[in-house]
Amino acid sequence: MAKEPVRVLVTGAAGQIGYALVPMIARGVILGADQPVILHLLDIPPAAEALNGVKMELVDAAFPLLKGVVATTDVVEACTGVNIAVMVGGFPRKEGMERKDVMSKNVSIYKSQASALEKHAAANCKVLVVANPANTNALILKEFAPSIPEKNITCLTRLDHNRALGQVSERLNVQVSDVKNVIIWGNHSSTQYPDVNHATVKTPSGEKAVRELVADDAWLTGEFITTVQQRGAAIIKARKLSSALSAASSACDHIRDWVLGTPEGTWVSMGVYSDGSYNVPSGLIYSFPVTCQNGEWKIVQGLSIDEFSRKKLDATADELSEEKALAYSCLS
């Protein structure tokens, strides 16, 4: 029997990431090749014409799984009945802007979108925030959509996770699919901590620790970390545009694993609501290693944290606490 379509909202849908993301969703990348979807595309009124162009292209592509497209600049229409919301739209930081100015703009955007999701989304709607500052935007959304369970509000650090996998695979000249269990701790910012202490590589003689195979602690605690932390800036420098293809692909990975589950013995990084695990203050949206099963994520427990890692986990938590205070000050 054919499945009922799932309604997927993409905000900022006429932008770069949205343009890369919507065909992936329409093709079945996030929910599987047998799951029909209806796309809800939201953007701001000045982008209405471009948004209509995206809708035209979706029609022209004749995706078999795409059962409908709602393209609108009305937030209520966009949020009505959605099962999954991918929040790509946000206010980007422009030259000369203070962090508080950017935060203030995003707080007002996420406050209004949270209210619309709260009132009009389907029960048990899953939310992924992509727009920066992603962790804190997700926290604001949680604040203003109290009926959406906190476990259903997440932010994207899978891009950083995938970047870390890519760097290890390049360094060791192995397939990226043979590398697993890197971790991104903390904020989706340059304070994030890419951690390979528990990561492994599949080799002909079984799984081996990344640290043992790389055999270069200076690289792993230096250049590797800064490369992953600053990869977004490096892509802007090279393309004169920010990461879109990789961000869209990682958003698909995040949702697919959340909905369909992670493979046995593998964890992924997701920005989720902290419960105090690993002595991270509760009340922050913080990136942890998680496993997913039956549409639910669970923080991987019991991993050893060395002194170097502890300092990194605390530094990124401190930044998130500062961001939270800044965001809340914009509400007063």
Tab-separated table of C-alpha atoms in Angstrom:
chain	number	residue	atom	x	y	z
A	1	MET	CA	0.000	0.000	0.000
A	2	ALA	CA	1.335	3.471	-0.912
A	3	LYS	CA	2.504	5.595	2.012
A	4	GLU	CA	0.837	8.869	2.919
A	5	PRO	CA	2.981	11.860	1.855
A	6	VAL	CA	5.127	13.533	4.509
A	7	ARG	CA	5.019	17.330	4.529
A	8	VAL	CA	8.494	18.874	4.667
A	9	LEU	CA	8.988	22.602	5.258
A	10	VAL	CA	12.104	24.367	3.969
A	11	THR	CA	12.470	28.018	4.987
A	12	GLY	CA	14.773	30.292	3.008
A	13	ALA	CA	13.865	28.017	0.118
A	14	ALA	CA	14.860	30.457	-2.652
A	15	GLY	CA	18.376	30.807	-1.234
A	16	GLN	CA	21.507	28.859	-2.090
A	17	ILE	CA	21.124	26.057	0.447
A	18	GLY	CA	17.381	25.803	-0.181
A	19	TYR	CA	17.956	25.501	-3.922
A	20	ALA	CA	20.412	22.634	-3.333
A	21	LEU	CA	18.233	20.984	-0.678
A	22	VAL	CA	14.757	20.808	-2.221
A	23	PRO	CA	15.647	18.477	-5.120
A	24	MET	CA	17.389	16.117	-2.674
A	25	ILE	CA	14.218	15.943	-0.562
A	26	ALA	CA	12.038	15.524	-3.667
A	27	ARG	CA	14.245	12.653	-4.841
A	28	GLY	CA	13.766	10.693	-1.602
A	29	VAL	CA	17.193	11.318	-0.072
A	30	ILE	CA	15.905	12.079	3.442
A	31	LEU	CA	13.036	9.648	3.909
A	32	GLY	CA	13.715	6.827	1.467
A	33	ALA	CA	12.843	5.915	-2.088
A	34	ASP	CA	9.306	4.776	-1.215
A	35	GLN	CA	8.192	7.811	0.819
A	36	PRO	CA	6.170	10.460	-1.051
A	37	VAL	CA	6.633	14.077	0.061
A	38	ILE	CA	4.846	17.407	-0.204
A	39	LEU	CA	7.260	20.339	-0.065
A	40	HIS	CA	6.339	23.534	1.772
A	41	LEU	CA	8.680	26.332	0.651
A	42	LEU	CA	8.847	29.606	2.578
A	43	ASP	CA	10.813	32.756	1.841
A	44	ILE	CA	10.516	36.492	2.411
A	45	PRO	CA	8.359	38.668	0.087
A	46	PRO	CA	11.329	40.162	-1.844
A	47	ALA	CA	12.261	36.579	-2.848
A	48	ALA	CA	8.719	35.622	-3.938
A	49	GLU	CA	9.530	35.617	-7.664
A	50	ALA	CA	12.682	33.528	-7.196
A	51	LEU	CA	10.698	31.149	-4.965
A	52	ASN	CA	8.129	30.702	-7.720
A	53	GLY	CA	11.022	29.897	-10.072
A	54	VAL	CA	12.146	27.121	-7.701
A	55	LYS	CA	8.592	25.756	-7.699
A	56	MET	CA	8.552	25.815	-11.523
A	57	GLU	CA	11.808	23.837	-11.620
A	58	LEU	CA	10.451	21.264	-9.168
A	59	VAL	CA	7.451	20.772	-11.467
A	60	ASP	CA	9.780	20.551	-14.489
A	61	ALA	CA	11.941	17.892	-12.829
A	62	ALA	CA	8.909	15.541	-12.596
A	63	PHE	CA	10.047	13.879	-9.364
A	64	PRO	CA	7.902	10.739	-8.909
A	65	LEU	CA	7.865	11.089	-5.097
A	66	LEU	CA	6.872	14.769	-5.101
A	67	LYS	CA	3.119	14.936	-4.542
A	68	GLY	CA	2.759	18.693	-4.202
A	69	VAL	CA	4.514	22.019	-3.655
A	70	VAL	CA	3.300	24.868	-1.448
A	71	ALA	CA	5.442	27.947	-2.235
A	72	THR	CA	4.552	30.936	-0.110
A	73	THR	CA	5.726	34.027	1.756
A	74	ASP	CA	3.058	33.451	4.431
A	75	VAL	CA	4.509	31.755	7.516
A	76	VAL	CA	1.187	30.249	8.657
A	77	GLU	CA	0.457	28.681	5.266
A	78	ALA	CA	4.031	27.353	5.142
A	79	CYS	CA	3.882	25.738	8.605
A	80	THR	CA	0.415	24.205	8.382
A	81	GLY	CA	0.471	20.433	8.776
A	82	VAL	CA	4.228	20.006	8.360
A	83	ASN	CA	5.868	16.858	9.774
A	84	ILE	CA	9.483	17.972	9.303
A	85	ALA	CA	10.784	21.551	9.299
A	86	VAL	CA	14.211	22.491	7.953
A	87	MET	CA	14.917	26.048	9.017
A	88	VAL	CA	17.426	27.389	6.496
A	89	GLY	CA	16.214	30.997	6.451
A	90	GLY	CA	17.891	33.484	8.746
A	91	PHE	CA	19.530	36.884	8.800
A	92	PRO	CA	23.186	36.621	7.721
A	93	ARG	CA	25.849	38.699	9.392
A	94	LYS	CA	26.930	41.545	7.148
A	95	GLU	CA	30.131	43.543	7.237
A	96	GLY	CA	30.213	46.036	10.071
A	97	MET	CA	27.370	44.383	11.988
A	98	GLU	CA	27.735	43.670	15.676
A	99	ARG	CA	26.878	40.160	16.919
A	100	LYS	CA	24.014	41.589	18.952
A	101	ASP	CA	22.461	43.152	15.814
A	102	VAL	CA	22.539	39.809	13.996
A	103	MET	CA	21.221	38.012	17.069
A	104	SER	CA	18.395	40.510	17.428
A	105	LYS	CA	17.300	40.019	13.785
A	106	ASN	CA	17.392	36.226	14.131
A	107	VAL	CA	15.581	36.241	17.457
A	108	SER	CA	12.633	38.038	15.841
A	109	ILE	CA	12.646	35.668	12.817
A	110	TYR	CA	12.777	32.514	14.960
A	111	LYS	CA	10.232	33.839	17.425
A	112	SER	CA	7.608	34.309	14.682
A	113	GLN	CA	8.408	31.014	12.938
A	114	ALA	CA	8.323	29.154	16.271
A	115	SER	CA	4.858	30.573	16.993
A	116	ALA	CA	3.591	29.446	13.568
A	117	LEU	CA	5.027	25.928	14.014
A	118	GLU	CA	3.610	25.779	17.527
A	119	LYS	CA	0.092	26.557	16.310
A	120	HIS	CA	-0.008	24.927	12.873
A	121	ALA	CA	2.561	22.118	12.437
A	122	ALA	CA	1.585	18.454	12.677
A	123	ALA	CA	1.865	16.757	16.063
A	124	ASN	CA	5.390	15.446	16.724
A	125	CYS	CA	6.926	17.712	14.054
A	126	LYS	CA	10.713	17.327	13.878
A	127	VAL	CA	12.704	20.553	13.506
A	128	LEU	CA	16.234	21.033	12.175
A	129	VAL	CA	17.748	24.533	12.387
A	130	VAL	CA	20.458	25.233	9.795
A	131	ALA	CA	20.639	29.060	9.780
A	132	ASN	CA	23.391	30.574	11.920
A	133	PRO	CA	23.798	31.005	14.815
A	134	ALA	CA	22.178	27.563	14.533
A	135	ASN	CA	22.409	26.379	18.154
A	136	THR	CA	21.011	29.597	19.579
A	137	ASN	CA	18.358	29.997	16.859
A	138	ALA	CA	17.185	26.483	17.816
A	139	LEU	CA	17.081	27.506	21.483
A	140	ILE	CA	14.919	30.552	20.664
A	141	LEU	CA	12.633	28.361	18.565
A	142	LYS	CA	12.292	25.935	21.502
A	143	GLU	CA	11.462	28.832	23.820
A	144	PHE	CA	8.580	30.037	21.630
A	145	ALA	CA	7.203	26.642	20.629
A	146	PRO	CA	6.719	25.094	24.077
A	147	SER	CA	4.327	22.389	22.874
A	148	ILE	CA	6.958	20.958	20.487
A	149	PRO	CA	8.916	18.465	22.617
A	150	GLU	CA	12.492	19.635	23.275
A	151	LYS	CA	13.780	16.341	21.828
A	152	ASN	CA	12.206	17.378	18.499
A	153	ILE	CA	14.246	20.580	18.133
A	154	THR	CA	17.788	20.122	16.838
A	155	CYS	CA	20.451	22.052	14.962
A	156	LEU	CA	22.876	21.080	12.224
A	157	THR	CA	26.411	20.068	13.173
A	158	ARG	CA	26.414	17.154	10.751
A	159	LEU	CA	28.197	19.365	8.213
A	160	ASP	CA	31.101	19.723	10.656
A	161	HIS	CA	30.927	15.983	11.411
A	162	ASN	CA	31.105	15.157	7.697
A	163	ARG	CA	33.959	17.639	7.237
A	164	ALA	CA	35.878	15.816	9.983
A	165	LEU	CA	35.232	12.443	8.312
A	166	GLY	CA	36.444	13.940	5.021
A	167	GLN	CA	39.677	15.282	6.527
A	168	VAL	CA	40.517	11.923	8.133
A	169	SER	CA	39.766	10.030	4.924
A	170	GLU	CA	41.963	12.399	2.879
A	171	ARG	CA	44.804	12.204	5.392
A	172	LEU	CA	44.776	8.373	5.495
A	173	ASN	CA	43.828	7.932	1.833
A	174	VAL	CA	40.883	5.689	2.744
A	175	GLN	CA	37.234	5.706	1.692
A	176	VAL	CA	35.186	8.161	3.752
A	177	SER	CA	32.579	5.412	4.245
A	178	ASP	CA	35.230	3.404	6.146
A	179	VAL	CA	35.709	6.174	8.763
A	180	LYS	CA	33.213	6.454	11.621
A	181	ASN	CA	32.548	7.872	15.076
A	182	VAL	CA	34.246	11.234	14.912
A	183	ILE	CA	32.460	13.700	17.214
A	184	ILE	CA	31.650	17.385	16.963
A	185	TRP	CA	31.153	18.809	20.446
A	186	GLY	CA	29.453	22.122	21.130
A	187	ASN	CA	28.633	25.084	18.948
A	188	HIS	CA	28.417	25.254	15.162
A	189	SER	CA	31.080	27.960	15.232
A	190	SER	CA	34.850	28.220	15.293
A	191	THR	CA	34.854	27.050	18.949
A	192	GLN	CA	33.412	23.640	18.036
A	193	TYR	CA	35.612	20.700	19.017
A	194	PRO	CA	36.153	18.029	16.320
A	195	ASP	CA	37.227	14.960	18.336
A	196	VAL	CA	38.761	11.775	16.854
A	197	ASN	CA	39.637	10.058	20.141
A	198	HIS	CA	36.920	7.432	19.645
A	199	ALA	CA	36.916	7.343	15.831
A	200	THR	CA	37.840	4.226	13.886
A	201	VAL	CA	38.684	3.181	10.337
A	202	LYS	CA	37.688	-0.110	8.728
A	203	THR	CA	40.845	-1.803	7.428
A	204	PRO	CA	41.459	-5.253	5.877
A	205	SER	CA	42.628	-6.391	9.328
A	206	GLY	CA	39.616	-5.018	11.221
A	207	GLU	CA	38.733	-1.671	12.796
A	208	LYS	CA	41.667	0.487	13.870
A	209	ALA	CA	41.724	3.707	15.904
A	210	VAL	CA	42.113	6.869	13.818
A	211	ARG	CA	44.672	8.246	16.280
A	212	GLU	CA	46.816	5.120	15.886
A	213	LEU	CA	46.632	5.150	12.073
A	214	VAL	CA	47.306	8.880	11.710
A	215	ALA	CA	50.196	8.562	14.191
A	216	ASP	CA	50.623	12.333	14.342
A	217	ASP	CA	49.168	13.875	17.498
A	218	ALA	CA	50.380	17.335	16.534
A	219	TRP	CA	48.224	17.230	13.376
A	220	LEU	CA	45.202	15.813	15.223
A	221	THR	CA	45.304	18.425	17.989
A	222	GLY	CA	46.307	21.279	15.667
A	223	GLU	CA	45.762	21.533	11.931
A	224	PHE	CA	42.969	18.937	11.798
A	225	ILE	CA	40.881	20.840	14.355
A	226	THR	CA	41.435	24.278	12.821
A	227	THR	CA	40.764	22.989	9.286
A	228	VAL	CA	37.368	21.610	10.331
A	229	GLN	CA	36.553	24.696	12.428
A	230	GLN	CA	37.408	27.092	9.593
A	231	ARG	CA	36.300	25.055	6.596
A	232	GLY	CA	33.260	27.272	5.980
A	233	ALA	CA	35.470	30.358	5.716
A	234	ALA	CA	37.864	28.501	3.381
A	235	ILE	CA	34.948	27.622	1.068
A	236	ILE	CA	33.744	31.238	1.025
A	237	LYS	CA	37.282	32.304	0.097
A	238	ALA	CA	37.425	29.740	-2.740
A	239	ARG	CA	33.867	30.071	-4.118
A	240	LYS	CA	33.058	33.642	-3.055
A	241	LEU	CA	29.861	32.012	-1.772
A	242	SER	CA	29.115	30.011	1.369
A	243	SER	CA	28.792	26.204	1.521
A	244	ALA	CA	25.467	25.212	-0.002
A	245	LEU	CA	25.810	21.784	-1.596
A	246	SER	CA	27.583	20.274	1.451
A	247	ALA	CA	25.215	21.994	3.908
A	248	ALA	CA	22.156	20.670	2.062
A	249	SER	CA	23.604	17.166	1.837
A	250	SER	CA	24.448	17.174	5.570
A	251	ALA	CA	20.940	18.373	6.449
A	252	CYS	CA	19.610	15.361	4.530
A	253	ASP	CA	22.003	13.051	6.414
A	254	HIS	CA	20.867	14.526	9.756
A	255	ILE	CA	17.169	13.987	9.061
A	256	ARG	CA	17.566	10.605	7.389
A	257	ASP	CA	19.499	9.178	10.352
A	258	TRP	CA	17.113	10.783	12.864
A	259	VAL	CA	14.022	9.350	11.140
A	260	LEU	CA	15.352	6.034	9.794
A	261	GLY	CA	18.067	5.291	12.404
A	262	THR	CA	21.856	5.131	12.604
A	263	PRO	CA	23.685	1.911	11.691
A	264	GLU	CA	24.544	-0.397	14.596
A	265	GLY	CA	27.813	0.675	16.242
A	266	THR	CA	27.848	4.097	14.559
A	267	TRP	CA	27.078	7.473	16.055
A	268	VAL	CA	26.644	10.880	14.444
A	269	SER	CA	26.823	14.467	15.720
A	270	MET	CA	23.621	16.442	16.301
A	271	GLY	CA	22.963	19.704	18.104
A	272	VAL	CA	20.435	18.681	20.760
A	273	TYR	CA	19.041	19.977	24.045
A	274	SER	CA	21.611	19.265	26.763
A	275	ASP	CA	20.550	17.161	29.744
A	276	GLY	CA	23.822	17.734	31.595
A	277	SER	CA	25.665	14.802	29.948
A	278	TYR	CA	29.475	15.174	29.955
A	279	ASN	CA	29.086	18.071	32.426
A	280	VAL	CA	27.709	20.305	29.679
A	281	PRO	CA	25.294	22.820	31.256
A	282	SER	CA	21.683	21.818	30.700
A	283	GLY	CA	19.516	24.323	28.857
A	284	LEU	CA	21.867	24.726	25.885
A	285	ILE	CA	21.522	23.282	22.395
A	286	TYR	CA	24.924	21.578	22.154
A	287	SER	CA	26.394	19.109	19.681
A	288	PHE	CA	26.835	15.616	21.105
A	289	PRO	CA	27.500	12.154	19.680
A	290	VAL	CA	24.102	10.483	19.295
A	291	THR	CA	22.577	7.265	18.042
A	292	CYS	CA	19.068	7.237	16.534
A	293	GLN	CA	16.397	4.559	16.616
A	294	ASN	CA	12.648	4.656	15.942
A	295	GLY	CA	12.752	8.395	15.234
A	296	GLU	CA	14.443	9.257	18.556
A	297	TRP	CA	18.020	10.352	19.271
A	298	LYS	CA	19.996	9.336	22.332
A	299	ILE	CA	23.290	10.825	23.560
A	300	VAL	CA	26.101	8.252	23.569
A	301	GLN	CA	27.169	7.861	27.198
A	302	GLY	CA	30.352	6.752	28.948
A	303	LEU	CA	32.991	8.024	26.515
A	304	SER	CA	36.266	8.949	28.187
A	305	ILE	CA	37.166	12.657	27.996
A	306	ASP	CA	40.839	13.550	28.404
A	307	GLU	CA	42.103	16.855	29.819
A	308	PHE	CA	42.683	18.441	26.378
A	309	SER	CA	39.135	17.523	25.318
A	310	ARG	CA	37.614	18.730	28.598
A	311	LYS	CA	38.988	22.228	28.038
A	312	LYS	CA	37.611	22.271	24.478
A	313	LEU	CA	34.153	21.044	25.602
A	314	ASP	CA	34.042	23.747	28.274
A	315	ALA	CA	35.231	26.557	25.970
A	316	THR	CA	32.493	25.914	23.384
A	317	ALA	CA	29.880	25.579	26.182
A	318	ASP	CA	31.010	28.961	27.539
A	319	GLU	CA	30.484	30.533	24.115
A	320	LEU	CA	26.998	29.009	23.875
A	321	SER	CA	26.105	30.339	27.344
A	322	GLU	CA	27.217	33.816	26.214
A	323	GLU	CA	25.156	33.526	23.003
A	324	LYS	CA	22.145	32.418	25.024
A	325	ALA	CA	22.471	35.437	27.336
A	326	LEU	CA	22.825	37.734	24.306
A	327	ALA	CA	19.757	36.222	22.616
A	328	TYR	CA	17.658	36.502	25.787
A	329	SER	CA	18.744	40.129	26.203
A	330	CYS	CA	17.271	40.785	22.734
A	331	LEU	CA	13.912	39.532	24.032
A	332	SER	CA	13.684	42.040	26.858
